[in-house]
Coordinates of C-alpha atoms in Angstrom, one line a residue:
X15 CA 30.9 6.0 120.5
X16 CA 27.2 4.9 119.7
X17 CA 24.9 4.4 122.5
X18 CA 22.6 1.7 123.4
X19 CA 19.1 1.7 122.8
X20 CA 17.0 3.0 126.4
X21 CA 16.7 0.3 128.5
X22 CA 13.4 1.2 128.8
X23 CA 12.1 -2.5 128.3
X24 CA 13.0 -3.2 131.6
X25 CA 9.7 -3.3 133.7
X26 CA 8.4 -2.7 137.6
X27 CA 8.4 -6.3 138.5
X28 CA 12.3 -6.9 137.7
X29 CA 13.7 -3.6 139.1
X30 CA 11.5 -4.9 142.2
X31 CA 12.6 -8.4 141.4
X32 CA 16.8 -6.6 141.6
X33 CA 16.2 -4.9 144.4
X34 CA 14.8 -7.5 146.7
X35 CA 17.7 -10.2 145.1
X36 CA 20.1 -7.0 145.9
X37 CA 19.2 -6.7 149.6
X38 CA 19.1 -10.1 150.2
X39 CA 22.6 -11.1 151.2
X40 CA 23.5 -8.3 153.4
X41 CA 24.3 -5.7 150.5
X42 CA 22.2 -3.0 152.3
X43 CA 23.0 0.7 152.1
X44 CA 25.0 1.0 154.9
X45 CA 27.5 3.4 155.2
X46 CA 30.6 2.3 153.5
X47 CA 33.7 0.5 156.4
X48 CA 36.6 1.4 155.0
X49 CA 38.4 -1.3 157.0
X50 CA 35.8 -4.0 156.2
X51 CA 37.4 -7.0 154.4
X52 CA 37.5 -7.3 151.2
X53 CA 36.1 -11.0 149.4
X54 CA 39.4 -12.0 147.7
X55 CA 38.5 -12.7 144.3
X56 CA 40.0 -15.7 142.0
X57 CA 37.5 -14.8 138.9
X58 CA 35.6 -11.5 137.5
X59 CA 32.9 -11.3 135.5
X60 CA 32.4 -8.2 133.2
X61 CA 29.6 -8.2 130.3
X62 CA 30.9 -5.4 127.8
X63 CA 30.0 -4.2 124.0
X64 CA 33.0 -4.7 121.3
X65 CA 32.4 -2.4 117.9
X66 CA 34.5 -4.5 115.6
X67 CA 32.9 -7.3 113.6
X68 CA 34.7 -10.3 115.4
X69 CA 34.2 -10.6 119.3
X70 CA 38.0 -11.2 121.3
X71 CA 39.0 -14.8 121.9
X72 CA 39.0 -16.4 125.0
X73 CA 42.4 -16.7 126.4
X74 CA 43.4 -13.4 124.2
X75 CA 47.2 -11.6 124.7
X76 CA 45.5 -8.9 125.9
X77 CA 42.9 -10.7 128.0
X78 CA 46.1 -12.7 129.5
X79 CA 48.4 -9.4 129.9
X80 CA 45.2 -7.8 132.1
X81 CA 45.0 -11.2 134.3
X82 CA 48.5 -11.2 135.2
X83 CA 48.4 -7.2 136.0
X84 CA 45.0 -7.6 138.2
X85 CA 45.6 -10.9 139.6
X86 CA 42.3 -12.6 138.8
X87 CA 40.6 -14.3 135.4
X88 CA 38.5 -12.5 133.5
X89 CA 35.2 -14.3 132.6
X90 CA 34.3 -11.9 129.4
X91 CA 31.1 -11.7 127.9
X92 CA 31.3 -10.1 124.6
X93 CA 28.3 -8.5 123.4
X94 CA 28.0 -7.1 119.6
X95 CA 27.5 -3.0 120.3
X96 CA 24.0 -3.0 117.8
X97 CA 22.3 -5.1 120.0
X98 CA 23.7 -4.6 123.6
X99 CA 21.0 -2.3 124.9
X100 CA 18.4 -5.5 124.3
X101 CA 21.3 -7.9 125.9
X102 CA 21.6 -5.4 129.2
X103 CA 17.6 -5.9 129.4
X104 CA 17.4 -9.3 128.9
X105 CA 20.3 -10.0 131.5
X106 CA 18.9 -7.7 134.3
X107 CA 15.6 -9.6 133.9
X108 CA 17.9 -12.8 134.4
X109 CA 18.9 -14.5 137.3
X110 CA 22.8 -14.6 136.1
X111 CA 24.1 -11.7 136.3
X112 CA 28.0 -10.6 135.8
X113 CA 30.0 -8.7 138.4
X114 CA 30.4 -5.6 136.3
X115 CA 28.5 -4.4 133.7
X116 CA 29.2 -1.9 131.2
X117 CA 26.2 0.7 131.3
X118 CA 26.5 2.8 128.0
X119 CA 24.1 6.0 128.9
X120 CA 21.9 7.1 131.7
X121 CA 19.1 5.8 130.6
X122 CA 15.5 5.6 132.4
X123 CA 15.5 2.2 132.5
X124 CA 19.1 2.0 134.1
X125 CA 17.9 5.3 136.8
X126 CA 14.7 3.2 138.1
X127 CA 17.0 0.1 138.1
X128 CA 19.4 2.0 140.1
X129 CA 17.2 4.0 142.5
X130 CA 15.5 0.8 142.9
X131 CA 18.6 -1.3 144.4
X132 CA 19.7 -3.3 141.4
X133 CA 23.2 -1.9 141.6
X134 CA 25.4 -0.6 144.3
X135 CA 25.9 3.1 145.3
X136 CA 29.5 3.7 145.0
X137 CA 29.5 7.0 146.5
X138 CA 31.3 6.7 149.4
X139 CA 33.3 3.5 148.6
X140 CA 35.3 4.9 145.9
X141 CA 37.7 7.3 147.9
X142 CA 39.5 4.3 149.2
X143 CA 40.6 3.0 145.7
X144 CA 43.1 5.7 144.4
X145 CA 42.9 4.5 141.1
X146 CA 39.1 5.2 141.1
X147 CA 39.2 8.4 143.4
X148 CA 38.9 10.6 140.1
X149 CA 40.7 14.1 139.3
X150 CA 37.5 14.9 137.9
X151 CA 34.5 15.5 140.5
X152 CA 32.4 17.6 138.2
X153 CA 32.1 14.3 135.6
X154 CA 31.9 12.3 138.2
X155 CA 28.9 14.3 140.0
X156 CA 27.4 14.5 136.1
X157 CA 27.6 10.4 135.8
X158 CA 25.8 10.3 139.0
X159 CA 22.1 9.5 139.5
X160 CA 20.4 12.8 141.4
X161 CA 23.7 13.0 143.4
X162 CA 24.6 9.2 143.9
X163 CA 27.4 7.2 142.1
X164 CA 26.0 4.1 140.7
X165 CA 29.3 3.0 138.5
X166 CA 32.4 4.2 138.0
X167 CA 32.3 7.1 134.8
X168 CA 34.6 5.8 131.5
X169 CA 36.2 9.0 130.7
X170 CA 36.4 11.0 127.7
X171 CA 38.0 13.9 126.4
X172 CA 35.9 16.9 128.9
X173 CA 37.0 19.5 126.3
X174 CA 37.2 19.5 122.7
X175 CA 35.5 22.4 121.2
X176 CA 37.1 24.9 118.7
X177 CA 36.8 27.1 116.2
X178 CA 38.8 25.2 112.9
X179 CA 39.6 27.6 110.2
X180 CA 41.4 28.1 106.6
X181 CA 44.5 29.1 107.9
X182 CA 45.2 29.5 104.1
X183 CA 42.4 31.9 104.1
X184 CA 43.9 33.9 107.1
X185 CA 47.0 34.2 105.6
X186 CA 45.8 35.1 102.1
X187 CA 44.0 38.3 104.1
X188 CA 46.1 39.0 106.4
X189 CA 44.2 37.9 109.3
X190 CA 44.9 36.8 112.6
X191 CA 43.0 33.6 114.5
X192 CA 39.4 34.8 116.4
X193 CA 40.0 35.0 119.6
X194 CA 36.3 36.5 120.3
X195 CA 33.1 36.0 119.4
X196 CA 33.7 39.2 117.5
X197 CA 36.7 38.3 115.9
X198 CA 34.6 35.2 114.5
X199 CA 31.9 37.3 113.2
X200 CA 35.1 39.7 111.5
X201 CA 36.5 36.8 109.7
X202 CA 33.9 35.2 108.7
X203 CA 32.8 38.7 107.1
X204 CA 36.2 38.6 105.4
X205 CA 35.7 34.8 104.2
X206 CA 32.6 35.8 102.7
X207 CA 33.1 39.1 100.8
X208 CA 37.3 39.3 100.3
X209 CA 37.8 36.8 97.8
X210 CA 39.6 34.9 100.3
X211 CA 41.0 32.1 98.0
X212 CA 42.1 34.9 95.2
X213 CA 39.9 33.5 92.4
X214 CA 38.0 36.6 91.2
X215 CA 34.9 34.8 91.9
X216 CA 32.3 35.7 94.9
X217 CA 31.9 31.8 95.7
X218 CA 33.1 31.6 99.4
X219 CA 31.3 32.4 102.7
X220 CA 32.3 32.2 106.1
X221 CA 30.5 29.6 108.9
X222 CA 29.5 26.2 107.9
X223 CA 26.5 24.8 109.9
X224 CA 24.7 22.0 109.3
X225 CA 21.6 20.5 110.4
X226 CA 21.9 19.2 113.9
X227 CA 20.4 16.0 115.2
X228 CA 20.2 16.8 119.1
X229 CA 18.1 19.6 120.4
X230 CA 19.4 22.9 122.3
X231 CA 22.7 21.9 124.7
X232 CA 23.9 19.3 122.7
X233 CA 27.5 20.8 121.5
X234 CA 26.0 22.1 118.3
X235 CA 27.7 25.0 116.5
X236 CA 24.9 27.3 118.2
X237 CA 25.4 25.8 121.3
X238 CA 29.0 26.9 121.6
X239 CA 28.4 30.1 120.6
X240 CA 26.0 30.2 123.5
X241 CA 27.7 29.1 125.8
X242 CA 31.0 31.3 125.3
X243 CA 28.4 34.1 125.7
X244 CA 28.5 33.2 129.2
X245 CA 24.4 31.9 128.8
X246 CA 25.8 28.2 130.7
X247 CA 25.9 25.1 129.2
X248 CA 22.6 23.4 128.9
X249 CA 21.4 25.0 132.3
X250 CA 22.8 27.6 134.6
X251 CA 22.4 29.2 138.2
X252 CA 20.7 31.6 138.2
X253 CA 20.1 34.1 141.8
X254 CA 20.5 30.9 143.5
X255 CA 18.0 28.4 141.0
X256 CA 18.9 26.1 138.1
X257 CA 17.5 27.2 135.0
X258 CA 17.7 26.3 131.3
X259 CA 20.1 28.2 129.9
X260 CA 17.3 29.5 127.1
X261 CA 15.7 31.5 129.7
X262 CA 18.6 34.1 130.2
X263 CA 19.6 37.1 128.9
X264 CA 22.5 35.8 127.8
X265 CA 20.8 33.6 125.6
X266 CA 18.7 35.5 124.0
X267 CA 21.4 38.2 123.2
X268 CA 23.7 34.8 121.8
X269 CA 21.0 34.1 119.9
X270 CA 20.4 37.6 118.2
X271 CA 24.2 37.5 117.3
X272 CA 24.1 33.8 115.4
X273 CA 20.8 35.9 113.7
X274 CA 23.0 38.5 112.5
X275 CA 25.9 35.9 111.2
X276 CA 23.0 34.5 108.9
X277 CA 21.7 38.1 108.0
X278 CA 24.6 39.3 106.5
X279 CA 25.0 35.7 104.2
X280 CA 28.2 34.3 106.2
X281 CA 26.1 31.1 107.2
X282 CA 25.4 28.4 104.4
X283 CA 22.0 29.5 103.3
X284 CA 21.1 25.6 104.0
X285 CA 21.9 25.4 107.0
X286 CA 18.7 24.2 108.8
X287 CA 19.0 20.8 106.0
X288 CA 22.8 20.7 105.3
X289 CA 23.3 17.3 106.0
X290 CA 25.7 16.5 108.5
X291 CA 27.3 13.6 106.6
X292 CA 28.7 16.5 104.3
X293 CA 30.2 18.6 107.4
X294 CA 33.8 18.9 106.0
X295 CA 32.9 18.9 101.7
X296 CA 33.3 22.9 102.0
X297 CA 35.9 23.2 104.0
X298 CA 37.9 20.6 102.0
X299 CA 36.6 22.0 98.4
X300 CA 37.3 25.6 99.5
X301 CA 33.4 27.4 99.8
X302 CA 33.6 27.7 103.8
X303 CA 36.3 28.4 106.2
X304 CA 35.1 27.7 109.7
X305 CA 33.5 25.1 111.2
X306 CA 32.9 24.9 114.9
X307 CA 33.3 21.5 116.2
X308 CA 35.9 19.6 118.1
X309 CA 39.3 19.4 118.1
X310 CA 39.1 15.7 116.3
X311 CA 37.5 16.9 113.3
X312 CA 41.0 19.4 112.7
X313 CA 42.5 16.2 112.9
X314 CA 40.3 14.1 110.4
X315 CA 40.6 17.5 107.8
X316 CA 44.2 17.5 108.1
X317 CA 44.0 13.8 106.7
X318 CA 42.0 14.7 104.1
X319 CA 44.1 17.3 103.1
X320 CA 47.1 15.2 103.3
X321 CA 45.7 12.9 101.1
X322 CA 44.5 15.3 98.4
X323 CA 47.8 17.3 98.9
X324 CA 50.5 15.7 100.2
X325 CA 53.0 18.3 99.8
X326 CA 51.2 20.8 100.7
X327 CA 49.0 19.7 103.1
X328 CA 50.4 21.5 106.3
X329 CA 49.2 25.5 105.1
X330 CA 45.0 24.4 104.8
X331 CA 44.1 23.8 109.2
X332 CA 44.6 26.0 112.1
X333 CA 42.9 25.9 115.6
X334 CA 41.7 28.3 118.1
X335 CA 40.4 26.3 121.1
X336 CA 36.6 28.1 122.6
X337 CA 36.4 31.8 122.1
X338 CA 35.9 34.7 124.6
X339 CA 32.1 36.1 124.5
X340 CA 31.1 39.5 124.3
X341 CA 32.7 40.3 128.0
X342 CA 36.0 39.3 126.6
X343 CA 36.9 39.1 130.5
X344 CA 36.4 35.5 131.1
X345 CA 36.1 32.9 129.1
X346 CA 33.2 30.3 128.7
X347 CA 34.2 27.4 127.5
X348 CA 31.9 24.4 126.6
X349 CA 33.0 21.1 127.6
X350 CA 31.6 18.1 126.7
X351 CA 29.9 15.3 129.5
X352 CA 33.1 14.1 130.3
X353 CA 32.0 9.9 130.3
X354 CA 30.6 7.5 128.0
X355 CA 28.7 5.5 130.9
X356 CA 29.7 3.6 133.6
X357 CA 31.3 0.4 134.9
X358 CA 28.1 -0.6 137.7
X359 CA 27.9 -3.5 139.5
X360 CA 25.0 -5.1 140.1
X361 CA 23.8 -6.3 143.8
X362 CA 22.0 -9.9 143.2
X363 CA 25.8 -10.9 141.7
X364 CA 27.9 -8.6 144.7
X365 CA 26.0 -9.8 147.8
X366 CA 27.8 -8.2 150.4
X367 CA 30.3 -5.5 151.2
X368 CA 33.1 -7.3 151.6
X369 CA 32.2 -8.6 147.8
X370 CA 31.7 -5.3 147.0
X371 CA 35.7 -3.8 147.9
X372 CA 36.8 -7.2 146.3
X373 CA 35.1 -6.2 142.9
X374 CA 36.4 -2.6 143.6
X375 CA 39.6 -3.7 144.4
X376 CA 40.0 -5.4 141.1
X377 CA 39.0 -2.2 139.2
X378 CA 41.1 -0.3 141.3
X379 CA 44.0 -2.6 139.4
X380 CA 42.2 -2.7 136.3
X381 CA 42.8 1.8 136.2
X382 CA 46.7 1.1 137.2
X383 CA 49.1 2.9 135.4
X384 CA 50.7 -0.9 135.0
X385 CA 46.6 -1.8 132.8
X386 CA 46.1 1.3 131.7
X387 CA 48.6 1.0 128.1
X388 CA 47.3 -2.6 127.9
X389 CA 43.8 -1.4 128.0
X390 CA 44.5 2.0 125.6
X391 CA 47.4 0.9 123.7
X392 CA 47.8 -3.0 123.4
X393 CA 51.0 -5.2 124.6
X394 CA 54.3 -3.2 124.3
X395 CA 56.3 -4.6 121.5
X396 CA 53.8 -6.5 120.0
X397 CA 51.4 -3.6 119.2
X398 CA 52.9 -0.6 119.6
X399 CA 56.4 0.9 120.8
X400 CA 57.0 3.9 123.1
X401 CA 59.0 6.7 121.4
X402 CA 59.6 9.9 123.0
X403 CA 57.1 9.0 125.1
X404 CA 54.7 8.4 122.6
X405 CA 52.8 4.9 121.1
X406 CA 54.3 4.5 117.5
X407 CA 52.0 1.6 115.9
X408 CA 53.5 -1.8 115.1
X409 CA 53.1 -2.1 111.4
X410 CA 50.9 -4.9 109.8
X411 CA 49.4 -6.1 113.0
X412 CA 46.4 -8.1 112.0
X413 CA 43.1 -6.8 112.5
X414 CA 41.8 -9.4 114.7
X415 CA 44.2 -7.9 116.9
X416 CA 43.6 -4.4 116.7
X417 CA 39.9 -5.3 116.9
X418 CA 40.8 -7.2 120.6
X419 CA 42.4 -4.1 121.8
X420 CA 39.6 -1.6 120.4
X421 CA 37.5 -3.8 122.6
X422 CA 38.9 -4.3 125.7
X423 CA 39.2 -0.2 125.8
X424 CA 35.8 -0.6 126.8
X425 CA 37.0 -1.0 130.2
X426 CA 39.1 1.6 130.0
X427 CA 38.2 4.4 133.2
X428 CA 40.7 6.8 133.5
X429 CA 39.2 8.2 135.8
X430 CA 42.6 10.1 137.3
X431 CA 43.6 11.1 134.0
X432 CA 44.5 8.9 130.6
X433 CA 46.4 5.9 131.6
X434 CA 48.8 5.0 128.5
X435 CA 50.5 6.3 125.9
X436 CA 49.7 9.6 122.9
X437 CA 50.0 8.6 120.0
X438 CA 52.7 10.1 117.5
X439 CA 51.7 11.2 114.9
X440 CA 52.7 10.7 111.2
X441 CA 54.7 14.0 110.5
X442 CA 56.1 17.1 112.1
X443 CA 53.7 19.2 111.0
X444 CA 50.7 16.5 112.5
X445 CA 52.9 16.3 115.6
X446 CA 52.6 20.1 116.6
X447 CA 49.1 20.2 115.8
X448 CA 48.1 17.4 118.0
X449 CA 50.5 19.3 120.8
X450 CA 49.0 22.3 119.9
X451 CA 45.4 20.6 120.5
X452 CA 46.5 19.3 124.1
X453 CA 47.5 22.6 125.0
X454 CA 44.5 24.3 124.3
X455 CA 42.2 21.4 125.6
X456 CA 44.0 22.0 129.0
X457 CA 44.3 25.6 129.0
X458 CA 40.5 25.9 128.2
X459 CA 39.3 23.1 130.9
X460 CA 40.5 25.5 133.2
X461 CA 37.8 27.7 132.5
X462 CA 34.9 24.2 131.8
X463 CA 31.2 25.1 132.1
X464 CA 29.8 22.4 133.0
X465 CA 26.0 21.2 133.1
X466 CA 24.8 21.8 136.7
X467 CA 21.7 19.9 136.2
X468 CA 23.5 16.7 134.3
X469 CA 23.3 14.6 137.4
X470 CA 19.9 15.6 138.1
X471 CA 16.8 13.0 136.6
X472 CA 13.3 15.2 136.6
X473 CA 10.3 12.8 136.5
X474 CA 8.5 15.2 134.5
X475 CA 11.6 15.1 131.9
X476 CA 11.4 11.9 131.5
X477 CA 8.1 11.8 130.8
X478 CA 7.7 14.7 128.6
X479 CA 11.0 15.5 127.6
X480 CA 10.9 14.1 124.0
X481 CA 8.1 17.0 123.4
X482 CA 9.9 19.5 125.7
X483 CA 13.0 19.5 123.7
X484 CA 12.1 20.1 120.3
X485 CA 9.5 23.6 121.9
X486 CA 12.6 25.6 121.6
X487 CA 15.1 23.9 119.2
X488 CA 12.5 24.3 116.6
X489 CA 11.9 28.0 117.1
X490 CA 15.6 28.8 117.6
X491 CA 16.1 27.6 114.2
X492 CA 12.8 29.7 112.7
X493 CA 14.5 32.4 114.3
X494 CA 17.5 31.8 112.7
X495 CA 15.7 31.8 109.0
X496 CA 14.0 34.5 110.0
X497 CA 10.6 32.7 110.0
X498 CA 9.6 34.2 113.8
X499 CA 11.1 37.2 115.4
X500 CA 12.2 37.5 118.8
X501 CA 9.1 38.2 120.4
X502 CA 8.2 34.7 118.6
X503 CA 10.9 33.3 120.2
X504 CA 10.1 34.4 123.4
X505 CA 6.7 33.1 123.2
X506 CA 8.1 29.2 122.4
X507 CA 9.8 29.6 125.9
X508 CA 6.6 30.3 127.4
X509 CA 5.3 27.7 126.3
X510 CA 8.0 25.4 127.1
X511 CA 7.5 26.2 130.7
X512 CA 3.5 25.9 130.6
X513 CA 3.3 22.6 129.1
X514 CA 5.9 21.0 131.5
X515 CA 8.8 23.4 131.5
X516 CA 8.6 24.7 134.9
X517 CA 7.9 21.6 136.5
X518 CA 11.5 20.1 135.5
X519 CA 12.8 23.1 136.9
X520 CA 10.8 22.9 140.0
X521 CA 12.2 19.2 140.2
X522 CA 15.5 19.6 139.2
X523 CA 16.1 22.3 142.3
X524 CA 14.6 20.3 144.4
X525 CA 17.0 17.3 143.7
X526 CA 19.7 19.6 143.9
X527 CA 18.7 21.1 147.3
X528 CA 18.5 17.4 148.4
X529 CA 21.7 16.9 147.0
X530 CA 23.3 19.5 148.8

């Protein structure tokens, strides 16, 4: 999903502006009544982006199917995604405000909104809605703001990394699926120097990396790697502290490793400028054999493969799920934020609590087992039908319609799990894969390392953080290329911390201790 621009353009005098409109009709931060009535609503309205070129109709099949499930209209504001960061601004400096807003990141401008009173805290409200009491505290605690819950988290897949390799490959060498870090480095020795594809030629290497566009914890190839070497995800407790996971041992000796993959030539050469967009040409072509990434991408090569050989098409993909580090005792797995923003609510449009459990009372419908397939799926029988428990796709449904059901799945929560239907796939072979994926997803959430600073918003970050960031991505990748050596690399994280580092962490604990 694309994210909104920072709602940065929101300035002091509206977040004041909010707050004091918030606080004026009795929507204080009181603690939360469990038995206070609840405002019995006959209308709500939700602001939310669509992707799709055409916004949904008024009056829509799917906009009907949700009213009769929830029991009240919906007064839709449709919002095209490229421009819906500038729409959130313009509407919180407005006096007319919808009920529920969708909030796409945590932005600055939506933390001082938030902190400020613009929207509600939810924290203690949304353990008497069952639908919106999540399975999932750790994403809900990393969609929060320094420990509060200002909106209720949209759910994504919390794991999807894996090692995707030439099962061809394996097969033509004998080979078995990495299941360590030292398996990975193994085969991808083998990729490179075997003659894995039997052509005579040296013209094959192992790891394809490209050129990342986020900085260090952002679920990049060398992030993972990180990570399963048990160095955290992002940032890590540490004797008791949070720190960035680039100051540990574990780090470092993660980072010598990825050095060694590109020493001995089983990493594109290119990899600090392969462009992205190109990810999957030598895996497809047959000049690399492992990409780590997430499960989806398995899914989009088997495609490709199926289109290019449809035949043959099954013998080219094979998954692994995360790898076991060094240790090989437990297993580090790095999951991903777990949300795609938030469904807040803001105060000057909720004036009091009873207002408040009516809204929430509607959203507790709205994540219903009965909403949840509308919402994921579409309208039974008109969309999709259920087989073996699965959603098979209607054929020749107009796009108008599939675009009014990819919007509405803005809504979607699921914040106790999905709420509709898998789809089935197209063949056997598709089929077990995607079963195969589940499986793994949920055997390796078990063992989830999640950020423990994610909830956490450091002043000085915010402020410096653009600068901060790029300190030690920059000289992970010279050390990479061989440009600095690890003495090098320990200097960058020296200066990260002088020129602002180690007043985030000082921040960040001191939220946390707060939070405790």
């Amino acid at each position: 999903m694309k994210h909104s621009k920072p709602l940065v353009g929101v300035g002091i005098a509206v977040v004041a502006a909010l707050a004091l409109t918030g606080c004026s009709g009795g929507g204080g931060e009181a603690a939360a009544d469990k038995d206070a009535a609840a405002t019995k609503l006959k209308t709500l309205s939700v602001m939310a982006p669509f992707l799709s070129t055409n916004a949904p109709e008024d009056g829509s099949d799917i906009e009907t199917a949700l009213e009769d499930v929830i029991g009240v209209d919906l007064d839709m504001t449709w919002v095209p995604n490229a421009s819906y960061g500038d729409k959130v601004n313009i509407t919180l400096a407005g006096d007319d405000l919808p009920q529920v807003m969708v909030i796409q990141g945590k932005d600055p401008g939506f933390v001082r909104n938030a902190e400020a009173g613009a929207f509600w805290d939810l924290t203690d409200y949304l353990k008497d809605y069952p639908n919106l009491k999540t399975t999932f505290p750790e994403v809900q605690k990393a969609s929060s703001v320094n420990g509060k819950v200002y909106g209720v988290f949209r759910a994504r897949d919390v794991m999807r990394e894996t090692a995707i390799i030439r099962k061809d490959w394996l097969e033509n060498l004998g080979l078995d699926m990495p299941k360590t870090t030292e398996d990975l480095a193994k085969v991808a020795k083998a990729f490179t120097e075997d003659d894995p594809d039997g052509n005579g030629v040296d013209d094959t290497y192992g790891l394809i990396v490209p050129k990342w566009p986020g900085t260090i914890g952002t679920n990049s190839p060398w992030d993972a790697i990180e990570t399963w070497y048990g160095a955290g995800n992002k940032w890590t407790e540490q004797d008791g502290e949070l720190v960035p996971n680039f100051t540990t041992d574990e780090w470092l000796d993660a980072v010598e490793f990825e050095r060694s993959l590109v020493e001995d030539g089983v990493v594109n050469a290119d990899f600090a400028t392969f462009d992205s967009a190109k990810w999957n040409e030598p895996f497809l072509t047959g000049k690399g054999g492992i990409i780590l990434d997430v499960h989806s991408r398995a899914q989009q090569l088997i495609g490709l493969f199926k289109q290019s050989d449809p035949e043959g098409f099954d013998k080219y993909v094979d998954i692994s799920g995360n790898l076991l580090g060094p240790d090989s005792d437990e297993l580090h797995a790095l999951p991903t934020a777990g949300y795609s923003g938030f469904l807040a609510i803001p105060k000057s449009s909720v004036r009091t609590e009873a207002d408040l459990r009516g809204v929430l009372e509607v959203l507790n419908k709205l994540n219903s087992e009965e909403a949840g397939p509308i919402i994921n799926n579409g309208i039974e029988g008109v969309h999709y039908t259920v087989e073996d428990d699965l959603a098979v796709a209607v054929p020749d449904v107009p796009q108008v319609e599939k675009d009014t059901v990819g919007a509405f799945a803005q809504l979607g929560m699921n914040v106790t799990g999905f709420q509709g239907y898998n789809p089935k796939q197209a063949s056997d072979y598709e089929q077990q894969m995607y079963d195969k994926r589940k499986e793994i997803e949920a055997s390796d959430l078990e063992h989830a390392q999640y950020d423990p600073a994610a909830p956490y918003v450091s002043d000085t970050y915010v402020s410096k953080g653009a600068q901060l960031d790029t300190i030690v991505s920059d000289a992970r990748i010279q050390f990479l290329a061989g440009q600095i050596d690890l003495d090098g690399l320990k200097a960058a994280v020296k200066l990260w911390r002088s020129s602002g580092g180690d007043d985030v962490i000082d921040e960040i604990n001191e939220l946390a201790d707060a939070d405790k």
